[in-house]
mmCIF file of C-alpha atoms and ligand atoms in Angstrom:
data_model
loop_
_atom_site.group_PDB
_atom_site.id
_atom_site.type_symbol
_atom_site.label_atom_id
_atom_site.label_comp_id
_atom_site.label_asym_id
_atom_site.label_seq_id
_atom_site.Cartn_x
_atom_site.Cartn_y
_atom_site.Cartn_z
ATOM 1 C CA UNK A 1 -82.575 -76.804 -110.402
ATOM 2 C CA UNK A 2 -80.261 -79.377 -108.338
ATOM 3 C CA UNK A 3 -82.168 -82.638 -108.701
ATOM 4 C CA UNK A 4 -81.698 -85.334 -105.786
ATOM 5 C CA UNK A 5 -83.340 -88.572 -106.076
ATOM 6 C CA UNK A 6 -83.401 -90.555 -102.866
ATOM 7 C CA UNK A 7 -84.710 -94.273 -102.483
ATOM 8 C CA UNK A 8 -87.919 -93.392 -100.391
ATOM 9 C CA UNK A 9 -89.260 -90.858 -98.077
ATOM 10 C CA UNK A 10 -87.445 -91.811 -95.139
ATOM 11 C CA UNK A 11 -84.192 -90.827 -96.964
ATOM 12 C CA UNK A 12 -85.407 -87.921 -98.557
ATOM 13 C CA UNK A 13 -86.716 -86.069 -95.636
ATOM 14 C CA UNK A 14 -83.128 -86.713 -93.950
ATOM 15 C CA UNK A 15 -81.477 -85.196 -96.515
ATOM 16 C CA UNK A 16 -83.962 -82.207 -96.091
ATOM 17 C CA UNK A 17 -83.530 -81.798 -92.235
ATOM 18 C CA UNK A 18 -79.614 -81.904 -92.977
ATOM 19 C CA UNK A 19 -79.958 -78.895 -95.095
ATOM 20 C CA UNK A 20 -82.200 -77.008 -92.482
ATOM 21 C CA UNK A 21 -79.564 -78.049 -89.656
ATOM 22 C CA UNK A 22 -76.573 -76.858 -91.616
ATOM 23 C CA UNK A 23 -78.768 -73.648 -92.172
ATOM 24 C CA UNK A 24 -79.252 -73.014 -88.462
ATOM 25 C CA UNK A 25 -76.000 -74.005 -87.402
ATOM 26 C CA UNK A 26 -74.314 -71.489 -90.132
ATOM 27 C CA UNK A 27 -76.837 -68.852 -88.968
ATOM 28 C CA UNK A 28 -78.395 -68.897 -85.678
ATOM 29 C CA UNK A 29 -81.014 -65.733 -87.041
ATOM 30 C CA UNK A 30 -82.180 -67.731 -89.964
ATOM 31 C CA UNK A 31 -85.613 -67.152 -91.469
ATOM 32 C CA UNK A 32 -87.168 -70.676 -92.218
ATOM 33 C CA UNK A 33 -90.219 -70.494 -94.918
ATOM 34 C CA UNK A 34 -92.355 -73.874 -93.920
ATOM 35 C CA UNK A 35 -94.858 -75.664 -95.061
ATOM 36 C CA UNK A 36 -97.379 -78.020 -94.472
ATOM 37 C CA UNK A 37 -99.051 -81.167 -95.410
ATOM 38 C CA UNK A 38 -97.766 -84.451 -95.483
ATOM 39 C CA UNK A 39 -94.859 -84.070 -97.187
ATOM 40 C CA UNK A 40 -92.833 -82.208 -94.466
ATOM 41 C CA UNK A 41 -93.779 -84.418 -91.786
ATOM 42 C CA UNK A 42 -90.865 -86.605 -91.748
ATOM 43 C CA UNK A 43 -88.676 -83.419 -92.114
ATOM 44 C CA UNK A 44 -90.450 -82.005 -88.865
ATOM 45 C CA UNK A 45 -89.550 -85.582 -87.280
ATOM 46 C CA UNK A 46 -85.590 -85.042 -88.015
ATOM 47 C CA UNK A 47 -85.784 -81.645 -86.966
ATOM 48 C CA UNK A 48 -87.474 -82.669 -83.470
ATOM 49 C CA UNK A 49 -85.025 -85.873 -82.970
ATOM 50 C CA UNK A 50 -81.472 -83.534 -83.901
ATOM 51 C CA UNK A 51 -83.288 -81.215 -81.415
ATOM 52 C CA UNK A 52 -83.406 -83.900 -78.613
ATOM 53 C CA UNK A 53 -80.203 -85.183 -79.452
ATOM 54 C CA UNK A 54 -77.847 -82.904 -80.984
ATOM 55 C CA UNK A 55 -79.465 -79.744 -79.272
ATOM 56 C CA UNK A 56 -79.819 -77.761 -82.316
ATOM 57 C CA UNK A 57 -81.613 -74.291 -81.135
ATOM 58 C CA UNK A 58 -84.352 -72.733 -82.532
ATOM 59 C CA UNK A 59 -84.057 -69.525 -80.198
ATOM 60 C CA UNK A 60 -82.928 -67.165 -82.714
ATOM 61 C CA UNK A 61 -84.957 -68.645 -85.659
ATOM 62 C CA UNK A 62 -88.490 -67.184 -87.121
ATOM 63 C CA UNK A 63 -90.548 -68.710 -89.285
ATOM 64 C CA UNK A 64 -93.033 -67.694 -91.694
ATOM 65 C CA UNK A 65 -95.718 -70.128 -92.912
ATOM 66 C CA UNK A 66 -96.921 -70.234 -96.583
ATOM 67 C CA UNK A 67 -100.523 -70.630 -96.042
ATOM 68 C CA UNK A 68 -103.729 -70.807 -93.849
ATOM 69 C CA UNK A 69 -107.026 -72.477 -94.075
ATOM 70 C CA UNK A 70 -109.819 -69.339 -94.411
ATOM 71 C CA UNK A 71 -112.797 -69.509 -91.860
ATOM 72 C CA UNK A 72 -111.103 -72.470 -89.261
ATOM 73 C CA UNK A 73 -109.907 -70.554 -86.130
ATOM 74 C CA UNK A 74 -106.398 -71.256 -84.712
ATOM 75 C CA UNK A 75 -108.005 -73.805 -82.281
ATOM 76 C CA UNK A 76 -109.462 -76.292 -85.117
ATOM 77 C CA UNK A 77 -107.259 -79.718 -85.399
ATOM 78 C CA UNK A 78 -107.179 -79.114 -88.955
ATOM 79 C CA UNK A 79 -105.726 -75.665 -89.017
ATOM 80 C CA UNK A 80 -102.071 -75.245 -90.234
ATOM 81 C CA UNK A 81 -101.824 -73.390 -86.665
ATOM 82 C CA UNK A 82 -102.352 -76.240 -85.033
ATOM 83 C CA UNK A 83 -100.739 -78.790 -87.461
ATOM 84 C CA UNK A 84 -97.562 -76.761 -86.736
ATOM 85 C CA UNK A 85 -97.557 -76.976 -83.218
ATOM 86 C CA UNK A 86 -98.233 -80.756 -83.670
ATOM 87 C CA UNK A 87 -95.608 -81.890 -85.646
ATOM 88 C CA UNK A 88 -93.120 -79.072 -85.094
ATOM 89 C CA UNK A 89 -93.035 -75.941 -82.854
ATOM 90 C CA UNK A 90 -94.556 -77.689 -79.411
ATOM 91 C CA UNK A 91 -91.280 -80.014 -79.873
ATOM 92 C CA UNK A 92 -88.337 -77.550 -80.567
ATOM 93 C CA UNK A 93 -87.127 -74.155 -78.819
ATOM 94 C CA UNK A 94 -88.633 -71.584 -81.266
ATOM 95 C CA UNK A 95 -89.735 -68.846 -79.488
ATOM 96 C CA UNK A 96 -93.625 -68.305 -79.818
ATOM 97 C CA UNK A 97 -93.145 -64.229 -80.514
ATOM 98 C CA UNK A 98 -90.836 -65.850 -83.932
ATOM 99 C CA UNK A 99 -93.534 -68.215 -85.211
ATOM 100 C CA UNK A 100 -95.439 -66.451 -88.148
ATOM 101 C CA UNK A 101 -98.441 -67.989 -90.063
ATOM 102 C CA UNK A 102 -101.187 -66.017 -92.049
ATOM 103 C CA UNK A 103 -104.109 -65.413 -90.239
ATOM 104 C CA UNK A 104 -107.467 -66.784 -92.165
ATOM 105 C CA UNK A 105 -109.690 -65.892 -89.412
ATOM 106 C CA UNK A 106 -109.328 -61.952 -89.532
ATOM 107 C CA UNK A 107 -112.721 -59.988 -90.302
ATOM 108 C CA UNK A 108 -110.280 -58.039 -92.691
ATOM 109 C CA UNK A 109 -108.469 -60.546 -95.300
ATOM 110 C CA UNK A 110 -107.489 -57.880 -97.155
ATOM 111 C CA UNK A 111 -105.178 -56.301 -94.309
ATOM 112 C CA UNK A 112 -103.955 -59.333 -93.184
ATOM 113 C CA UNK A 113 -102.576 -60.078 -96.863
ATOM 114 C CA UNK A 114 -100.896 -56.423 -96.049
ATOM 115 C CA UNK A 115 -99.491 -57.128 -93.563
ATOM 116 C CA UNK A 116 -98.156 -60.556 -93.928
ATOM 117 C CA UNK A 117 -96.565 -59.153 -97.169
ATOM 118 C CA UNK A 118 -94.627 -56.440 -94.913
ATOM 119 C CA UNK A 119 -93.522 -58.573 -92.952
ATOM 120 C CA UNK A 120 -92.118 -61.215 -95.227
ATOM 121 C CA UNK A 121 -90.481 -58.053 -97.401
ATOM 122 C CA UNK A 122 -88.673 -56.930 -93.977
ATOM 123 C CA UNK A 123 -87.487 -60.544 -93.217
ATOM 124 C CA UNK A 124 -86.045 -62.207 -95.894
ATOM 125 C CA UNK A 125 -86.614 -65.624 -95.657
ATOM 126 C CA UNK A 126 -83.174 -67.797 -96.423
ATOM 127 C CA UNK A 127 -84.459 -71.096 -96.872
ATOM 128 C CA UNK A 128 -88.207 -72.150 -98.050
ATOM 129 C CA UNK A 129 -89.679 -75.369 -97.856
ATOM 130 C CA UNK A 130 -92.135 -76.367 -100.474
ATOM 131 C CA UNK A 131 -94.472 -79.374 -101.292
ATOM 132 C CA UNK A 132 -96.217 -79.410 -104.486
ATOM 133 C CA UNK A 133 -100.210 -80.242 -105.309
ATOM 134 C CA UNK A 134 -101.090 -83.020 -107.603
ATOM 135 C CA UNK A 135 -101.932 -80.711 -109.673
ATOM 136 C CA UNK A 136 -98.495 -77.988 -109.567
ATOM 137 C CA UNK A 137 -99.280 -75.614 -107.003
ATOM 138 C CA UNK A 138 -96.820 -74.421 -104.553
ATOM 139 C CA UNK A 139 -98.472 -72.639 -101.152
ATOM 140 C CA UNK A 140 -102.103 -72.805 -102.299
ATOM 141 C CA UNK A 141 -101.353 -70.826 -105.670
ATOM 142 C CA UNK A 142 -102.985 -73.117 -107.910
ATOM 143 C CA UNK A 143 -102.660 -73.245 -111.584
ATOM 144 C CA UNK A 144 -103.547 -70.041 -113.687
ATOM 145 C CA UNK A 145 -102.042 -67.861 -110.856
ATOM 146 C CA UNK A 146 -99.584 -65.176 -112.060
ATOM 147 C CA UNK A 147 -95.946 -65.792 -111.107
ATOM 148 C CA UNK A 148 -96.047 -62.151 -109.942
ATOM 149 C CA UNK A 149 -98.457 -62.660 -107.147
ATOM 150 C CA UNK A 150 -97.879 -61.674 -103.522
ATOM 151 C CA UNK A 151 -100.197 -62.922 -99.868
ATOM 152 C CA UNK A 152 -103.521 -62.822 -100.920
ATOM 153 C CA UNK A 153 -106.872 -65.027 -100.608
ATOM 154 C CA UNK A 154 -106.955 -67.634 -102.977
ATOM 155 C CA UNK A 155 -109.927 -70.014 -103.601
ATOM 156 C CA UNK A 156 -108.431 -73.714 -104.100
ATOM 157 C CA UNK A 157 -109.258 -75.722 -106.714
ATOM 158 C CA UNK A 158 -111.240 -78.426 -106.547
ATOM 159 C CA UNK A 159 -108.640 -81.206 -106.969
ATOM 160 C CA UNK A 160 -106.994 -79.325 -103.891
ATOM 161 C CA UNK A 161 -110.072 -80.085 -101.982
ATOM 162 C CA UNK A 162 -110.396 -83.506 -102.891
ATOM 163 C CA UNK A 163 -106.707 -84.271 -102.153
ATOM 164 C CA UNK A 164 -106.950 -82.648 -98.630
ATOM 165 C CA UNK A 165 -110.136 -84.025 -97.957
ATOM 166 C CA UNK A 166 -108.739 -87.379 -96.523
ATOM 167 C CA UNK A 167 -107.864 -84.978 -93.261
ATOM 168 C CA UNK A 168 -111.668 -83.988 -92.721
ATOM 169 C CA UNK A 169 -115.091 -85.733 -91.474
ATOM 170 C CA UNK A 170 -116.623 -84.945 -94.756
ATOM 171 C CA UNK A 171 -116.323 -82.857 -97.802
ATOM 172 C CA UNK A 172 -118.573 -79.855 -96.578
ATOM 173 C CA UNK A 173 -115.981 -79.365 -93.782
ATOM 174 C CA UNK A 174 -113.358 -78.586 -96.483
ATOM 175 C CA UNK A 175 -112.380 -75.014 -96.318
ATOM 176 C CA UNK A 176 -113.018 -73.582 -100.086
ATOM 177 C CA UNK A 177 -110.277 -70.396 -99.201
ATOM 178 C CA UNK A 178 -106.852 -69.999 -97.728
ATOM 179 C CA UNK A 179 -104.364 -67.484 -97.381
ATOM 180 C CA UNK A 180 -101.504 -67.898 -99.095
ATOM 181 C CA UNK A 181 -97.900 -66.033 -99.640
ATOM 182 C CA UNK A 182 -97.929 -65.803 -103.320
ATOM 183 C CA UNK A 183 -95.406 -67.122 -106.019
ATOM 184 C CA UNK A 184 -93.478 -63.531 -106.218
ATOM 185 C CA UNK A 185 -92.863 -64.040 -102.101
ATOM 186 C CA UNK A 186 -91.317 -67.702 -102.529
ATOM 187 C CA UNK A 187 -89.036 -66.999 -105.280
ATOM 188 C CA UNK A 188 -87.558 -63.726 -103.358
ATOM 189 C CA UNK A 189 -86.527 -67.022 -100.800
ATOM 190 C CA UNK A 190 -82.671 -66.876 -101.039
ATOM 191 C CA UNK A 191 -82.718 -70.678 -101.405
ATOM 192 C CA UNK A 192 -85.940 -72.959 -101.824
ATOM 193 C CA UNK A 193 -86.512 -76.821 -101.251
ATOM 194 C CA UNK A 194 -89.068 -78.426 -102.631
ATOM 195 C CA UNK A 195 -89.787 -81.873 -101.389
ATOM 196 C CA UNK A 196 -92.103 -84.701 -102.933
ATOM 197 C CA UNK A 197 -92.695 -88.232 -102.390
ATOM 198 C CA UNK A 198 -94.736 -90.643 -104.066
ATOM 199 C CA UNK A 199 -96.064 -91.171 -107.744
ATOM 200 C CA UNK A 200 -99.302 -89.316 -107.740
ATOM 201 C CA UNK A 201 -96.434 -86.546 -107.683
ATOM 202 C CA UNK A 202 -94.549 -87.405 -110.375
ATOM 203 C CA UNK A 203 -96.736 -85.703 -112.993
ATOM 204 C CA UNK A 204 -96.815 -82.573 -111.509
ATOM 205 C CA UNK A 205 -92.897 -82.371 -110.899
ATOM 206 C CA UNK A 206 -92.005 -83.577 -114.693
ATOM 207 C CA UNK A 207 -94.144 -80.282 -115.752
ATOM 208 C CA UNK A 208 -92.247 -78.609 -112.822
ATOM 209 C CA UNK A 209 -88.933 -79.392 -114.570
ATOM 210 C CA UNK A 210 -89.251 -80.606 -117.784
ATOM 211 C CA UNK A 211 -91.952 -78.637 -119.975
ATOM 212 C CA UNK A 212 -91.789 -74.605 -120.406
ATOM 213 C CA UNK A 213 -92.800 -72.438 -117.011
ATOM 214 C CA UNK A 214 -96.080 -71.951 -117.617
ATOM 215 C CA UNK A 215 -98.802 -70.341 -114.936
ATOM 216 C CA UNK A 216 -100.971 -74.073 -115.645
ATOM 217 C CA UNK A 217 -98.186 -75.598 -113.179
ATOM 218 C CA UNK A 218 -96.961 -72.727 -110.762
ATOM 219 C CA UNK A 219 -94.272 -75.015 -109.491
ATOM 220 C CA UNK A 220 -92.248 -74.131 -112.547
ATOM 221 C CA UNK A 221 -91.861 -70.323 -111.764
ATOM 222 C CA UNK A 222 -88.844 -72.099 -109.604
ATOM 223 C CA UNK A 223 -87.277 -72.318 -113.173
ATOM 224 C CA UNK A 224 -86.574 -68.883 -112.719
ATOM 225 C CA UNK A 225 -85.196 -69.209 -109.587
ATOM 226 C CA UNK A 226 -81.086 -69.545 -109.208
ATOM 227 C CA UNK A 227 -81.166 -71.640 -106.021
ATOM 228 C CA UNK A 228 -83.664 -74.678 -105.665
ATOM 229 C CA UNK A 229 -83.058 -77.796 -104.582
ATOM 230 C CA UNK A 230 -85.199 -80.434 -105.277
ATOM 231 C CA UNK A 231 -85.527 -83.456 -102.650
ATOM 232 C CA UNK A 232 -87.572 -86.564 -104.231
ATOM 233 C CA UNK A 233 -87.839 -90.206 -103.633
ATOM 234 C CA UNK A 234 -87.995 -92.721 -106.896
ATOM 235 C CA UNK A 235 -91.658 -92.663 -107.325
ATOM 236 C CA UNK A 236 -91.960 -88.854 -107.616
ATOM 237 C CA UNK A 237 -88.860 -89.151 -109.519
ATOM 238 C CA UNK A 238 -90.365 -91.604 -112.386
ATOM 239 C CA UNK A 239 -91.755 -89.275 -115.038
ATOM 240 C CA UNK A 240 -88.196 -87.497 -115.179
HETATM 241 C C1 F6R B 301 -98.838 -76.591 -97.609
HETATM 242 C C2 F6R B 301 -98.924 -76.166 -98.979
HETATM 243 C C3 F6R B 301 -99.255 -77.086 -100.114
HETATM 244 C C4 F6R B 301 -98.711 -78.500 -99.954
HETATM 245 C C5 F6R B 301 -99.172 -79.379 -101.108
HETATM 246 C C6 F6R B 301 -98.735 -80.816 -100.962
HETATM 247 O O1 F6R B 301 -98.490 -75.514 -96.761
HETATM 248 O O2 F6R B 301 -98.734 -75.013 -99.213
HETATM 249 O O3 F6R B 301 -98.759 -76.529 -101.308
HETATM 250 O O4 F6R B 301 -97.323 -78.470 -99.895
HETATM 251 O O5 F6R B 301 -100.573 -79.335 -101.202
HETATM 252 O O6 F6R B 301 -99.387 -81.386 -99.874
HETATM 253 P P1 F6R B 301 -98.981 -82.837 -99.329
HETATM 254 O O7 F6R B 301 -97.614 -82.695 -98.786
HETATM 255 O O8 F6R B 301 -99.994 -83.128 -98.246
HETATM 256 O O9 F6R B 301 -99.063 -83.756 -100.482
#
């Protein structure tokens, strides 16, 4: 793993959005994995301001999601549908036909996992971006999940819930399932980076680099990974 340690999240997530420029401008086709949560926000914010000012284009690009809330539709504020339009897609030149993100509100979950898993094994995706749970996982495969899972509907744990709960009215709202590409789909990314920021991280990324990969903290599958770079400011940094 190639280690960066930046001085806070403002620095880190320029560092990330100069890796997904270079990316685009090397090869106008690429397939970008994203993610949400907070983490990628400030990421997203480069991305929108080299847009506006440097005219990067997104016209060629797809992207492919990691995950999906199970049971919101598309049109709920706290879907990762609509947080990607927010902080991303409504702002750059991706085309809307390019933009891929699991579907949790199918009637048939199973076929959806199906098909998203198709379609990420016909489109290799070049560069992923991950975040990591307080707790190790990487999309919503939390720990315990094989390394040699593909899309499929997880249940998130409840630390998951808790931590995500700050972006609902109450806990009940808290979706209990998602959709998520499994660990076997993000290490067949050509390249992954994984971003984190803050100490309530840093626990989570020393077992990431530091103890044996073990399924109790997914995020070190990426030890078995030949390309990862690893974007984090000091506080995430401090257990290392
Ligand atoms: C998001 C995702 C999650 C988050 C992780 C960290 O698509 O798959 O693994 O990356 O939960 O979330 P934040 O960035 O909000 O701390």
């Amino acid at each position: 793993m190639d280690i960066r340690v930046f001085k806070n999240y403002e620095e880190l997530s320029k560092a990330a959005a100069e890796l997904i420029v270079e990316q685009v401008k090397n090869k106008a086709n690429s397939n970008l994995g994203l993610a949400t949560g907070s983490t990628p926000v400030g990421l997203y914010n480069e991305l929108i301001k080299d847009h506006k000012e440097n005219k990067t284009s997104y016209k060629d690009v797809q992207t492919f999601n990691l995950d999906e809330y199970i049971g919101l539709p598309n049109t709920h504020d706290q879907s990762y549908y609509q947080f990607m339009q927010e902080k991303l897609f409504s702002h750059i030149d991706v085309e809307t036909n390019n933009i891929h993100i699991p579907s949790g509100n199918v009637e048939d979950i199973e076929k959806e996992c199906e098909r998203y898993n198709a379609l990420l094994k016909n489109n290799p995706i070049d560069v992923q971006i991950l975040g990591i749970g307080t707790n190790g996982h990487i999309g919503f495969n939390e720990p315990g999940t094989p390394f040699e899972s593909v899309t499929s509907k997880v249940e998130l744990a409840e630390n998951t819930r808790n931590d995500n709960a700050r972006f609902f009215d109450s806990m009940d709202e808290v979706p209990t399932h998602a959709i998520s590409m499994g660990i076997q789909n993000i290490l067949e990314a050509k390249q992954i980076v994984l971003l984190a920021s803050g100490a309530n991280k840093a626990d989570a990324i020393k077992a990431m680099v530091k103890d044996a990969a073990s399924i109790d903290c997914p995020a070190s599958a990426l030890q078995n990974h030949a390309n990862v770079i690893v974007l984090l400011d000091e506080a995430a940094a401090s257990k290392l």
